[in-house]
PDB file of C-alpha atoms and ligand atoms in Angstrom:
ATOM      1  CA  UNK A   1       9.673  -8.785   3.112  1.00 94.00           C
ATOM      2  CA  UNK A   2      11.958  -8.682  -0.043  1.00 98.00           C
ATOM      3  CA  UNK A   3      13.267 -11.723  -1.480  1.00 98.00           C
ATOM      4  CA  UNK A   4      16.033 -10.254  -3.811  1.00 98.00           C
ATOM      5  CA  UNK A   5      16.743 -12.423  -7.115  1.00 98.00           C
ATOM      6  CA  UNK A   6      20.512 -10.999  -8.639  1.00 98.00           C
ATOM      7  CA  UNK A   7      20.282 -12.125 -12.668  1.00 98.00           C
ATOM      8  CA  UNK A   8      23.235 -11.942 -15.097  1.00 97.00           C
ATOM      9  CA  UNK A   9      21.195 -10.196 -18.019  1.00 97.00           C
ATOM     10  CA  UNK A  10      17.321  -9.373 -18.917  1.00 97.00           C
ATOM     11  CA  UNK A  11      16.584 -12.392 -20.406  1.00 98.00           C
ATOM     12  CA  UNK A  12      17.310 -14.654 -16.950  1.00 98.00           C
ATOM     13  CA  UNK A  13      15.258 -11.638 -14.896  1.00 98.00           C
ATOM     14  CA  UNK A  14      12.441 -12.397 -17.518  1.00 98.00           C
ATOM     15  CA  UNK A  15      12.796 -15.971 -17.152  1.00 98.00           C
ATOM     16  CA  UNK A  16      12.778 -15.478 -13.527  1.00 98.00           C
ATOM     17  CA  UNK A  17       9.855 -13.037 -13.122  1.00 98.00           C
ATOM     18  CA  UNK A  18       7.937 -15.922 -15.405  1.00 98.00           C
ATOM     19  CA  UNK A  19       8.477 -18.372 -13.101  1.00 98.00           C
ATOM     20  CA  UNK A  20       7.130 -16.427  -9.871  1.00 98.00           C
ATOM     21  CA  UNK A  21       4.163 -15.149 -12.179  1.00 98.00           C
ATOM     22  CA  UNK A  22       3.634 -19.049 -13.177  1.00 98.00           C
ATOM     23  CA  UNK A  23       3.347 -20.047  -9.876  1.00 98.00           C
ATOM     24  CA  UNK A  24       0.346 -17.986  -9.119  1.00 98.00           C
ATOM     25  CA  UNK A  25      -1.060 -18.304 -12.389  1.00 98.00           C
ATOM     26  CA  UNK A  26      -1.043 -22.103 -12.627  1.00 98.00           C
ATOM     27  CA  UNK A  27      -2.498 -22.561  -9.257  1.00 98.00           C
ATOM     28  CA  UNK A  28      -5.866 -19.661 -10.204  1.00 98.00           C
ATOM     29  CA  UNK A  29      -5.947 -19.267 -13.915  1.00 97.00           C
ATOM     30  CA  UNK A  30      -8.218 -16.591 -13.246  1.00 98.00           C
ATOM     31  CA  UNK A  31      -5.875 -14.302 -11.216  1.00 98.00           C
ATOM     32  CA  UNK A  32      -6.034 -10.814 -10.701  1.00 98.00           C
ATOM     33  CA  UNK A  33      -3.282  -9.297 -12.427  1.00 98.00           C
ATOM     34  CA  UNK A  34      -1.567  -6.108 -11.801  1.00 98.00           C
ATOM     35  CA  UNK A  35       0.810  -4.911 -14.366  1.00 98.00           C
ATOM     36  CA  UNK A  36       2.920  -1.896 -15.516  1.00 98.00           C
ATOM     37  CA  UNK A  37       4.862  -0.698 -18.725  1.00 97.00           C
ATOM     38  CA  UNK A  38       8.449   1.147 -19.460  1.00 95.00           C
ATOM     39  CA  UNK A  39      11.065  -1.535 -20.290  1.00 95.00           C
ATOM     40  CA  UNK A  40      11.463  -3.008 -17.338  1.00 97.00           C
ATOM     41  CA  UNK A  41       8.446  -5.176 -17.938  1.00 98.00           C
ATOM     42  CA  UNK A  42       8.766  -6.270 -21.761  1.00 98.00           C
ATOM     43  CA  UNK A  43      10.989  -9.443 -21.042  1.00 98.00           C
ATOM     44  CA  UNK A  44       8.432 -10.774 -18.846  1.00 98.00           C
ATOM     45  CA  UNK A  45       5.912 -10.189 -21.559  1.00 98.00           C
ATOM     46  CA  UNK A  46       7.454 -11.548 -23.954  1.00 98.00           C
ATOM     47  CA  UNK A  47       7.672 -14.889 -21.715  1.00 98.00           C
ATOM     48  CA  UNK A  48       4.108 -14.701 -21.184  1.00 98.00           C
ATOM     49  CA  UNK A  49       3.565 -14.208 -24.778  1.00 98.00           C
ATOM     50  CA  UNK A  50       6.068 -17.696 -25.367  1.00 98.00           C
ATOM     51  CA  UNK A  51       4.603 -19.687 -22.968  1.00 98.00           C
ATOM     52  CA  UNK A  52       1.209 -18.719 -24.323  1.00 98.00           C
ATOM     53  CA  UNK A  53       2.121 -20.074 -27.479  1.00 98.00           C
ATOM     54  CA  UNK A  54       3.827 -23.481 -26.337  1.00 98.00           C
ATOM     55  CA  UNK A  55       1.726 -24.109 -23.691  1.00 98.00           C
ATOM     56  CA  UNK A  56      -1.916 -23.019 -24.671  1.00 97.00           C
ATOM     57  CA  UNK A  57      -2.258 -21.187 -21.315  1.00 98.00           C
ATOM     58  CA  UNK A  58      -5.404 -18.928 -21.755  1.00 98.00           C
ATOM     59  CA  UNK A  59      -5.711 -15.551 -20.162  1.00 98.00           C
ATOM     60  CA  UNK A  60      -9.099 -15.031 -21.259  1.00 98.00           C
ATOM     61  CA  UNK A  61     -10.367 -15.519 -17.336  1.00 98.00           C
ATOM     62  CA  UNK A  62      -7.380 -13.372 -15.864  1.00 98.00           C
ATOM     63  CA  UNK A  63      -8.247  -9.887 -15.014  1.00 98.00           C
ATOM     64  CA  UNK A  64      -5.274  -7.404 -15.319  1.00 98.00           C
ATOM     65  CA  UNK A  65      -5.078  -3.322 -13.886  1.00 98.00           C
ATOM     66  CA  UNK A  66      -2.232  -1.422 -14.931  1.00 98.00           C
ATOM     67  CA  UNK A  67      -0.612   1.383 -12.517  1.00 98.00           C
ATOM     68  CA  UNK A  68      -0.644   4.024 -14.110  1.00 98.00           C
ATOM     69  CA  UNK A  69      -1.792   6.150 -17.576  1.00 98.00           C
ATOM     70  CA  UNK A  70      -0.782   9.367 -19.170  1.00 97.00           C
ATOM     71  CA  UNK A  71      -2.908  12.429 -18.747  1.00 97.00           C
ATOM     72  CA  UNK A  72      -4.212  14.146 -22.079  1.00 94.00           C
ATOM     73  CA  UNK A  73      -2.820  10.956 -24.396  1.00 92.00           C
ATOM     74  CA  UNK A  74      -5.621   9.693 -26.300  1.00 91.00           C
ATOM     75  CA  UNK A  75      -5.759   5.745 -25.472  1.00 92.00           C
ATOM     76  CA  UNK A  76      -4.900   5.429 -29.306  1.00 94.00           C
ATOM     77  CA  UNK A  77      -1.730   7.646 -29.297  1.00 94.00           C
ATOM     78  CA  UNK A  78       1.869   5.944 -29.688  1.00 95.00           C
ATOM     79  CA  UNK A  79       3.071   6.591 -26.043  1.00 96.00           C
ATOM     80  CA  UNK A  80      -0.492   5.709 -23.991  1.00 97.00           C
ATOM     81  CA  UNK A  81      -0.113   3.080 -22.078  1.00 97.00           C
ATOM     82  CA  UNK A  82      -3.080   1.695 -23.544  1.00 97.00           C
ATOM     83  CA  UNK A  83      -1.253   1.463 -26.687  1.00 97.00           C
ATOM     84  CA  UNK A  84       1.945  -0.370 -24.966  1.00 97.00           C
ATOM     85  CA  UNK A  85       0.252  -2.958 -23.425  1.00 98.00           C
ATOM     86  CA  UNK A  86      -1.421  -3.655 -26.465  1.00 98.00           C
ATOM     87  CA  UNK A  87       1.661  -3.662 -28.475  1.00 98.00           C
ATOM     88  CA  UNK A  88       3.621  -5.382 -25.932  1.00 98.00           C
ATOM     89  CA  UNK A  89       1.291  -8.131 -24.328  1.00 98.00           C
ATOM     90  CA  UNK A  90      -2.889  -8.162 -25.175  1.00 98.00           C
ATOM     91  CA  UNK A  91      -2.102  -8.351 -28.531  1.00 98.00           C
ATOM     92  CA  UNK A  92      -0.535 -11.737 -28.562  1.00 98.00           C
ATOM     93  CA  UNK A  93      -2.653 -13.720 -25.752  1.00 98.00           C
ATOM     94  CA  UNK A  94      -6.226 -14.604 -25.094  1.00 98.00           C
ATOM     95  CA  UNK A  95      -7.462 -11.923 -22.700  1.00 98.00           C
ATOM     96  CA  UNK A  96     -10.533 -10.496 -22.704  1.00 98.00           C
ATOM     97  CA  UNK A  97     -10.500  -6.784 -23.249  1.00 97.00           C
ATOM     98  CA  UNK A  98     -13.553  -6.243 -20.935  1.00 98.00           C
ATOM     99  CA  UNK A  99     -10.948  -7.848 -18.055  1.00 98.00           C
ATOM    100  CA  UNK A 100      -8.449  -5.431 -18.289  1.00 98.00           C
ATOM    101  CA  UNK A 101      -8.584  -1.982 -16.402  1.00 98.00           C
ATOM    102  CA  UNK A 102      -6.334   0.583 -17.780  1.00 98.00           C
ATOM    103  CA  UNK A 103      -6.997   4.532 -16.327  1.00 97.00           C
ATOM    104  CA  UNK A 104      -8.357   6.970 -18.924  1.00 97.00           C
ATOM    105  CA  UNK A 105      -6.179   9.183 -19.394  1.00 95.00           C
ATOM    106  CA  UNK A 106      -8.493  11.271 -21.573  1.00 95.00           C
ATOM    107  CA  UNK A 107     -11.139  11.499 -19.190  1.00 95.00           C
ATOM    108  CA  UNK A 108     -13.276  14.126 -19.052  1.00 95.00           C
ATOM    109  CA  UNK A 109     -13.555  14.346 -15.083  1.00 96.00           C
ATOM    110  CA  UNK A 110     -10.526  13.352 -13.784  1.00 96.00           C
ATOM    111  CA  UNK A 111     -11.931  13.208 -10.058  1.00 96.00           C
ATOM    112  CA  UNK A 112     -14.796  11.278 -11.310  1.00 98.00           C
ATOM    113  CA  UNK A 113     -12.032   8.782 -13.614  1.00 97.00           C
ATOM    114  CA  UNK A 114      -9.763   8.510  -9.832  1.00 97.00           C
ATOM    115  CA  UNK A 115     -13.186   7.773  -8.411  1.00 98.00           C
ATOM    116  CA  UNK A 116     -14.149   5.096 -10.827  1.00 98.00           C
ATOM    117  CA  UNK A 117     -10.810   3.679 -10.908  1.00 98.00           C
ATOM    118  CA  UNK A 118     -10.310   2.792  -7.362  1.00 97.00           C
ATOM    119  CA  UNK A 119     -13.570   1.692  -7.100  1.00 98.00           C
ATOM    120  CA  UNK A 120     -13.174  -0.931  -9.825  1.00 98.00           C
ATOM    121  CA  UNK A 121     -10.156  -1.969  -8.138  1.00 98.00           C
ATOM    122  CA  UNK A 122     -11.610  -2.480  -4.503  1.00 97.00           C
ATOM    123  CA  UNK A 123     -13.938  -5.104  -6.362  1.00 98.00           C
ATOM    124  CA  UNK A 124     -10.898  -7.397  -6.895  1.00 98.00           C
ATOM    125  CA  UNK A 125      -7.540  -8.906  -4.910  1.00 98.00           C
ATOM    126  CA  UNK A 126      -4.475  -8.247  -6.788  1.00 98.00           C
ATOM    127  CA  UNK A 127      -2.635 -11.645  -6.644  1.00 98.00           C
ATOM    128  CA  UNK A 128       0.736 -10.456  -7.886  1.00 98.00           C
ATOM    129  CA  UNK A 129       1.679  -6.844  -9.096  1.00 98.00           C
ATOM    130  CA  UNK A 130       4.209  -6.200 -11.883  1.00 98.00           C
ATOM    131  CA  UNK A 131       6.124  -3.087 -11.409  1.00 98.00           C
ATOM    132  CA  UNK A 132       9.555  -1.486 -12.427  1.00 98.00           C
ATOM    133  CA  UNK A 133      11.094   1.438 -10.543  1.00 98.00           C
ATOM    134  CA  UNK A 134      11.739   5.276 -11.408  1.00 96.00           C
ATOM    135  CA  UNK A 135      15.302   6.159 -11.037  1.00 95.00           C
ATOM    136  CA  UNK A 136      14.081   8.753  -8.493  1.00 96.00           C
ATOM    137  CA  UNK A 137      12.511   5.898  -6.241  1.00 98.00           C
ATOM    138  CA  UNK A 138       8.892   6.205  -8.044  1.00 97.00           C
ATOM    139  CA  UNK A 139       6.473   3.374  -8.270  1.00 98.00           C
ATOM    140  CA  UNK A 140       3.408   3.878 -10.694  1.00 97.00           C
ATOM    141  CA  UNK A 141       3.942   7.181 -11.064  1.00 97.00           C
ATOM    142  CA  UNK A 142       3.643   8.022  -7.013  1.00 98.00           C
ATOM    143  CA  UNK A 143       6.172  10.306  -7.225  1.00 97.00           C
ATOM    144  CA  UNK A 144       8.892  11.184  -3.603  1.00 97.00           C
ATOM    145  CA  UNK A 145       6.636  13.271  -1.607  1.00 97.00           C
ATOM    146  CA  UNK A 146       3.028  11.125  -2.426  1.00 97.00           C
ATOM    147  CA  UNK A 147       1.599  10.411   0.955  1.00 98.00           C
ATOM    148  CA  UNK A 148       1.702   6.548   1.567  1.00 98.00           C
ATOM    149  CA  UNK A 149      -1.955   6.612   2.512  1.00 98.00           C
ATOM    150  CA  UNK A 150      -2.901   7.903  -1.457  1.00 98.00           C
ATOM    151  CA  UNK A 151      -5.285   5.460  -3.505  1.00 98.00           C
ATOM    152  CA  UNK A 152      -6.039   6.289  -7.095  1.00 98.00           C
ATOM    153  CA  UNK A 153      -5.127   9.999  -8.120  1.00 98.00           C
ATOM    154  CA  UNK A 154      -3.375  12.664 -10.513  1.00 98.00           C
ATOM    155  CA  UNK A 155      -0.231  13.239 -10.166  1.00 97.00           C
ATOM    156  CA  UNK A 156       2.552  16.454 -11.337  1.00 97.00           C
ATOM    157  CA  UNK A 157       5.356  14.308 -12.538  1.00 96.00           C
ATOM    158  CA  UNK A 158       8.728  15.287 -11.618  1.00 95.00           C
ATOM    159  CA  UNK A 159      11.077  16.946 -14.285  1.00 96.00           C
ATOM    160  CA  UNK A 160      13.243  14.007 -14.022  1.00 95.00           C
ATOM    161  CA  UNK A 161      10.914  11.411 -14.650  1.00 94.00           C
ATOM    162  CA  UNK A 162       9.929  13.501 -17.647  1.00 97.00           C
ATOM    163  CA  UNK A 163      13.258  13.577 -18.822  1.00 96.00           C
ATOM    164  CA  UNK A 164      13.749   9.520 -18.043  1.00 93.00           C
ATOM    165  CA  UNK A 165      10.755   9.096 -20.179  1.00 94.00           C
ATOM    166  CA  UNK A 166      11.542  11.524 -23.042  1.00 95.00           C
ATOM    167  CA  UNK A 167      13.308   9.143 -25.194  1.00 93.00           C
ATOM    168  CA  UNK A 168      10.265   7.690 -25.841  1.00 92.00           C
ATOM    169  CA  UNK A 169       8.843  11.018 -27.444  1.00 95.00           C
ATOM    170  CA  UNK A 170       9.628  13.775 -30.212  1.00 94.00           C
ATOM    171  CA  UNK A 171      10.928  16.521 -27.658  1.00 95.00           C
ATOM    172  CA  UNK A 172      10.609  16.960 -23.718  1.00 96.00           C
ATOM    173  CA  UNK A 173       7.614  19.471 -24.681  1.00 96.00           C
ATOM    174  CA  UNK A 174       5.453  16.871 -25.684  1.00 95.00           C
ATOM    175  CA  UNK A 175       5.906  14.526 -22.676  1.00 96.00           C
ATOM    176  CA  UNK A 176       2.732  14.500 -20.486  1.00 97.00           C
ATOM    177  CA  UNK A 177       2.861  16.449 -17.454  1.00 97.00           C
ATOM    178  CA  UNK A 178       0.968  14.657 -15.489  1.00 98.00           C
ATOM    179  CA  UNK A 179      -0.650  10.976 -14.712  1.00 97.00           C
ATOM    180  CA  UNK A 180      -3.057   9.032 -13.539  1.00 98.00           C
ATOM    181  CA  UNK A 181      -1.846   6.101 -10.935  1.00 98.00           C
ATOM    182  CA  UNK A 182      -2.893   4.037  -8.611  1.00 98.00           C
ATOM    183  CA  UNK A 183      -1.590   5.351  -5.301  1.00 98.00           C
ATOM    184  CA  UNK A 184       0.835   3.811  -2.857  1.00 98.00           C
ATOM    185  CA  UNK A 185      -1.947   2.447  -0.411  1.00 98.00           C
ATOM    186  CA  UNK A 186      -4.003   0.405  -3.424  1.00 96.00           C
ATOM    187  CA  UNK A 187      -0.888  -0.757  -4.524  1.00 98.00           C
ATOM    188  CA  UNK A 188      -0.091  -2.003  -0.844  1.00 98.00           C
ATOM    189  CA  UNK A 189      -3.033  -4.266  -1.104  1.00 98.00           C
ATOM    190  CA  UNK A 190      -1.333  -6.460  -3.937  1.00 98.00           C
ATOM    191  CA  UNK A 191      -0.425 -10.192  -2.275  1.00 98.00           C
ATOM    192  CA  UNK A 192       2.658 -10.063  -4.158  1.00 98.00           C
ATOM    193  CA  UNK A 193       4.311  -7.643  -6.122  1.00 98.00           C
ATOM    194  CA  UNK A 194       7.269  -8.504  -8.266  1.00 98.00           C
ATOM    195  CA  UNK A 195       9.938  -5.242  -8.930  1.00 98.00           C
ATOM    196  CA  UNK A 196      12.039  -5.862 -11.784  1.00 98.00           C
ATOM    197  CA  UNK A 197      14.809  -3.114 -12.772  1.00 98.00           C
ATOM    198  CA  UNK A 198      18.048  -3.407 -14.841  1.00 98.00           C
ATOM    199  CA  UNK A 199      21.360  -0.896 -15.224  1.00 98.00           C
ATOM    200  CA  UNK A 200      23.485   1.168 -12.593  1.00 98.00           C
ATOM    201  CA  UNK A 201      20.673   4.098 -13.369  1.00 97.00           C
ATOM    202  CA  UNK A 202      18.554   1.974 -11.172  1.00 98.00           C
ATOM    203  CA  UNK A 203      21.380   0.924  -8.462  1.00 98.00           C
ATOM    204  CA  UNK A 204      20.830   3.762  -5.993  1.00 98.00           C
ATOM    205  CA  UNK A 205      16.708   3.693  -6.143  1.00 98.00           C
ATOM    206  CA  UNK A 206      16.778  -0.092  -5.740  1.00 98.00           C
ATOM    207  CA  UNK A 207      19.269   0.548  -2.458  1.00 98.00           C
ATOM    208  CA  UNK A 208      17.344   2.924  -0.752  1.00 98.00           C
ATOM    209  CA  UNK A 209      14.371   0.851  -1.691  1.00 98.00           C
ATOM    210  CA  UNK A 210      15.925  -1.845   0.290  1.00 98.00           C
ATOM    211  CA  UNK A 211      18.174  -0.057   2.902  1.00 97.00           C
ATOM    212  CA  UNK A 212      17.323   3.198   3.437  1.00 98.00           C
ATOM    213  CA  UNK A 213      14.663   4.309   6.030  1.00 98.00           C
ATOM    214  CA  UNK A 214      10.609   4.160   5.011  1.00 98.00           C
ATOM    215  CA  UNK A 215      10.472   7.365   4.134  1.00 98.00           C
ATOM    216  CA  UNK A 216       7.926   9.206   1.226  1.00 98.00           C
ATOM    217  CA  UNK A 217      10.969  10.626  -0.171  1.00 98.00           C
ATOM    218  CA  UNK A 218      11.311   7.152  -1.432  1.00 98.00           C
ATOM    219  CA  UNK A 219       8.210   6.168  -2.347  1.00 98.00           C
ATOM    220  CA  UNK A 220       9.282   2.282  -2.869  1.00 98.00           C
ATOM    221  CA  UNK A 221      10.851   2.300   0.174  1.00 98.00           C
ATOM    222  CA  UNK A 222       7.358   1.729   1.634  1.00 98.00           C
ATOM    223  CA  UNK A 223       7.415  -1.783   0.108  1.00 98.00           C
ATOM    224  CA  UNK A 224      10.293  -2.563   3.441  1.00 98.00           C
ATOM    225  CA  UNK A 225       6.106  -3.063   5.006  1.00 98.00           C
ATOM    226  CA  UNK A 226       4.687  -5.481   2.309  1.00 98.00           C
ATOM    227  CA  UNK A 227       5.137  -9.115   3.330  1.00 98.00           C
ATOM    228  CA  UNK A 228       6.164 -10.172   0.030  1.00 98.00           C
ATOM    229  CA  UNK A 229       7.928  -8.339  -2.711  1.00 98.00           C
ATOM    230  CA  UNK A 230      10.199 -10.595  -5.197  1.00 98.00           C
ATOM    231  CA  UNK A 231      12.559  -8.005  -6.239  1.00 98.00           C
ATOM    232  CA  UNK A 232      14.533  -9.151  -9.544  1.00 98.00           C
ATOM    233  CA  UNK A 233      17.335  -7.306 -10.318  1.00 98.00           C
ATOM    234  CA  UNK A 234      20.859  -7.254 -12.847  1.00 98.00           C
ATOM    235  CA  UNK A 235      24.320  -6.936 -10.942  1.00 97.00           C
ATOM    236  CA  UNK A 236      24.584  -3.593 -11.926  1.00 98.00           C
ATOM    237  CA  UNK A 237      21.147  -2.357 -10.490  1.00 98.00           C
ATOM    238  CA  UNK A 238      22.288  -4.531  -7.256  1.00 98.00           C
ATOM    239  CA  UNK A 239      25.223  -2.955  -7.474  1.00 97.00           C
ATOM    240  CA  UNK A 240      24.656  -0.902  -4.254  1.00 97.00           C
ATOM    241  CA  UNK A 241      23.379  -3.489  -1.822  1.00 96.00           C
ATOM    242  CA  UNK A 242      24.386  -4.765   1.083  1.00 89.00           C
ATOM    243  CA  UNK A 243      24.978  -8.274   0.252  1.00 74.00           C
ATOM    244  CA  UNK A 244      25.084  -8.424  -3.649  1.00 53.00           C
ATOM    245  CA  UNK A 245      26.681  -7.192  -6.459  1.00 44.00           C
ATOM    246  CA  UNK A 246      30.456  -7.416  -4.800  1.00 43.00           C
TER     247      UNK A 246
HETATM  248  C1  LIG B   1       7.558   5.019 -15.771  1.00 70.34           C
HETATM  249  C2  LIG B   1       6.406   4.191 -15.247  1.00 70.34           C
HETATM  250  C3  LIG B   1       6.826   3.354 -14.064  1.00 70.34           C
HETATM  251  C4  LIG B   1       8.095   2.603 -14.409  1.00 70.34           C
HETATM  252  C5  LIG B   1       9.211   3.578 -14.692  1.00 70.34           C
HETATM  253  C6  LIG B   1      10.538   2.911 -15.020  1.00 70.34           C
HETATM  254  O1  LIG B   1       7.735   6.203 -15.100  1.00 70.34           O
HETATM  255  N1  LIG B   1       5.264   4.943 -14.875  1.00 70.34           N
HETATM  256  O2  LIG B   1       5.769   2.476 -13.729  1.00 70.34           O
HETATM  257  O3  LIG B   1       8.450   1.753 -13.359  1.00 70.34           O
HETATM  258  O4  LIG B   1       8.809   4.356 -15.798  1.00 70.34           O
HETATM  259  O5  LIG B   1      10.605   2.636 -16.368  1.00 70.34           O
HETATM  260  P1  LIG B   1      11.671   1.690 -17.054  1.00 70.34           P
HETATM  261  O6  LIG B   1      11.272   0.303 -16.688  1.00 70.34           O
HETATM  262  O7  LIG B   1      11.540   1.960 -18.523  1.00 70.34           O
HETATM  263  O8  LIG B   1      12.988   2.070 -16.519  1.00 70.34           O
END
């Protein structure tokens, strides 16, 4: 079930996303946390990173996994994901490093790192799950096509998501290739998942997301079956619904 949250700018969809996040937080300060990078996230960081500060609210009992890593980026390279959520949250709060699960993305043994992964993750209960959206309809990095039923595993990322994400390195050639993400079905088993995404490049993913028919082509269309997804969205990516944006 979607509740669908239509914000003026990224600062009010931060402010919102902090408040749902707050919720579970102040009820089980040691909530399982699952959490993502890109852009779409950084708002709500920064919130966490405020309240943090004004409030004293400690982290160090909260466990956190992220979706999704790079494949071949050391952990201490510019672009891991390692390095973002560093730069962009763990940094700046009390968590304890050993709570946070990130995939390695310079694994030797990838099957054995998908094993590992997933089975670190069955240990816990995501409470809430922090995601944004690929323009193609990608969540993690499950790209249209990944069976529903997939848990933990590599995947070939699509030319356009290399091409959405190559602003963020030197040329297109040195964007990974591939990733390591949680697959649709582990992140299925979140309680709640909040889906924040911003601009009119997000518009048609966030409609067929919300209208269009389950379908793998659209891998977040599968979220239509999770009881409770808080979807936070601009006018511009909510552009396209039903009901909003007019
Ligand atoms: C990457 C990430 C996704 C993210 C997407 C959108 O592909 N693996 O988890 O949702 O980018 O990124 P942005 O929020 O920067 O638009």
């Amino acid at each position: 079930m979607f509740t669908i949250i239509v914000k003026e700018n990224t600062l009010e969809m931060a402010s919102a996303a902090f408040e749902v996040l707050k919720e579970v937080l102040d009820k089980k300060p040691d909530a399982v946390l699952g959490l993502a990078t890109g852009s779409s996230p950084i708002g709500l960081y920064k919130k966490m990173i405020e309240d943090h500060k004004l409030t004293g609210r400690s982290y160090k009992d909260v466990v956190t996994f992220n979706l999704d890593e790079y494949v071949h980026l050391d952990r201490n390279h510019s672009q891991s994901y390692y390095t973002f959520m560093k730069e962009h949250l763990f940094d700046f709060i009390d968590i304890d490093l050993k709570n946070v699960h990130i995939p390695n993305g310079n694994a030797d043994d990838f099957d054995a790192e998908v094993m590992r992964y997933e089975e670190e993750l069955s240990k816990f209960h995501v409470d809430v799950q922090v995601m944004g959206i690929g323009s193609n309809g990608h969540i993690g990095f499950n790209e249209p096509g990944t069976p529903f039923t997939a848990t933990t595993h590599i995947e070939a990322l699509k030319e356009s998501t290399r091409n959405d994400n190559a602003r963020f390195f030197a040329s297109i050639d040195d964007v990974p290739t591939h990733a390591v993400t949680m697959g649709i079905a582990s992140i299925m088993k979140a309680k709640k998942i909040i889906l924040l995404a911003s601009t009119s490049y997000k518009a048609k993913a966030i409609a067929a997301m919300i209208h269009g028919p389950v379908t793998e082509k659209c891998p977040a269309s599968v979220l239509q079956n999770h009881p409770d997804v808080v979807v936070i969205v601009d006018k511009a990516a909510a552009s396209l619904l039903a009901d909003e944006g007019h």
